[in-house]
Coordinates of C-alpha atoms in Angstrom, one line a residue:
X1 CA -47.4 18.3 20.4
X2 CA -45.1 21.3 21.8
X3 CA -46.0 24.5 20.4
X4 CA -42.4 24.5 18.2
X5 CA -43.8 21.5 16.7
X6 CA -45.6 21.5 13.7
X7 CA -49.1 19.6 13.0
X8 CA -49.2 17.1 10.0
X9 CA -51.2 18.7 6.8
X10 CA -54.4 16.6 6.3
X11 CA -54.6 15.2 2.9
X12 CA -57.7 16.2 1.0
X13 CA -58.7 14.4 -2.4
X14 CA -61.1 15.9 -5.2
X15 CA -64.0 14.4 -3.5
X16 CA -63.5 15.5 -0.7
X17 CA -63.0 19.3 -1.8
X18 CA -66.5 18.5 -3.6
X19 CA -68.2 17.1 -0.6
X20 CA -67.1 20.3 1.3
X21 CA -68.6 22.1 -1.4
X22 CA -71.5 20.8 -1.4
X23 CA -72.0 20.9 2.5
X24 CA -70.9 24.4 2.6
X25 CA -73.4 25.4 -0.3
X26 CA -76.0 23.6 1.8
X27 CA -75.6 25.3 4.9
X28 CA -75.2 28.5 2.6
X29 CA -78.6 27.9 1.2
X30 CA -80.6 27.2 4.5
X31 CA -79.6 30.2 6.1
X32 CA -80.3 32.5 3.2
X33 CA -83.6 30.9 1.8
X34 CA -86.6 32.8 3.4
X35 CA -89.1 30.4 5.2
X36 CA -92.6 31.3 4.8
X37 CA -94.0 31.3 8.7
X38 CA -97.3 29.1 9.1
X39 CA -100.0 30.6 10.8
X40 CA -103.8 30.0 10.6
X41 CA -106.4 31.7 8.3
X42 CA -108.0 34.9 8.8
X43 CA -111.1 33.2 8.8
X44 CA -110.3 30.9 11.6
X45 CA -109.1 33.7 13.7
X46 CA -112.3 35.3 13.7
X47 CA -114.3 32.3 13.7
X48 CA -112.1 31.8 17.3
X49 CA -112.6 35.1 18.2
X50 CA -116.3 35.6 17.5
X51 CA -117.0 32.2 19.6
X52 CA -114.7 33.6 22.3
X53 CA -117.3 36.4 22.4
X54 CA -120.5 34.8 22.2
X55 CA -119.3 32.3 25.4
X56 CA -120.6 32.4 28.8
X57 CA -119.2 30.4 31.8
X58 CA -120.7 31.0 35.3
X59 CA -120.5 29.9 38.2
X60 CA -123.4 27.5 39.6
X61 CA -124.0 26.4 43.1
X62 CA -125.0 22.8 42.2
X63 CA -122.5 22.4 39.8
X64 CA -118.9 23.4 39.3
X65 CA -119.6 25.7 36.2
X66 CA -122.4 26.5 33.6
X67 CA -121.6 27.2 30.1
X68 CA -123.6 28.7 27.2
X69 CA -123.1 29.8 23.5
X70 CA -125.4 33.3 23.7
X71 CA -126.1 33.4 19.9

């Protein structure tokens, strides 16, 4: 097409104007709903934590590495 020319109209029935509608009211509805962000429980962060703390690693001579829970 030349740029005098002009582009045939599209024909659009009633279900198609609904379909649009509904897609466009979809999209609409993801964007604006909210998503609650998963994450873990307090509980387990600290539970995570508090091991983190009580864990020793050291080097041994014999072996590669020597681990212990000091509780």
């Amino acid at each position: 097409y030349s740029l005098n020319q002009k582009l045939p109209m599209q024909t659009f029935t009633h279900l198609d104007f609904l379909q649009i509608t509904e897609n466009e009211k979809f999209i609409k509805d993801s964007f604006s709903t909210e998503k609650k962000e998963k994450s873990p429980k307090q509980e387990t962060i600290n539970n995570i934590l508090n091991y983190s703390k009580a864990l020793s690693v050291r080097k041994s001579k014999n072996i590669d590495f020597i681990e212990m829970v000091l509780n």
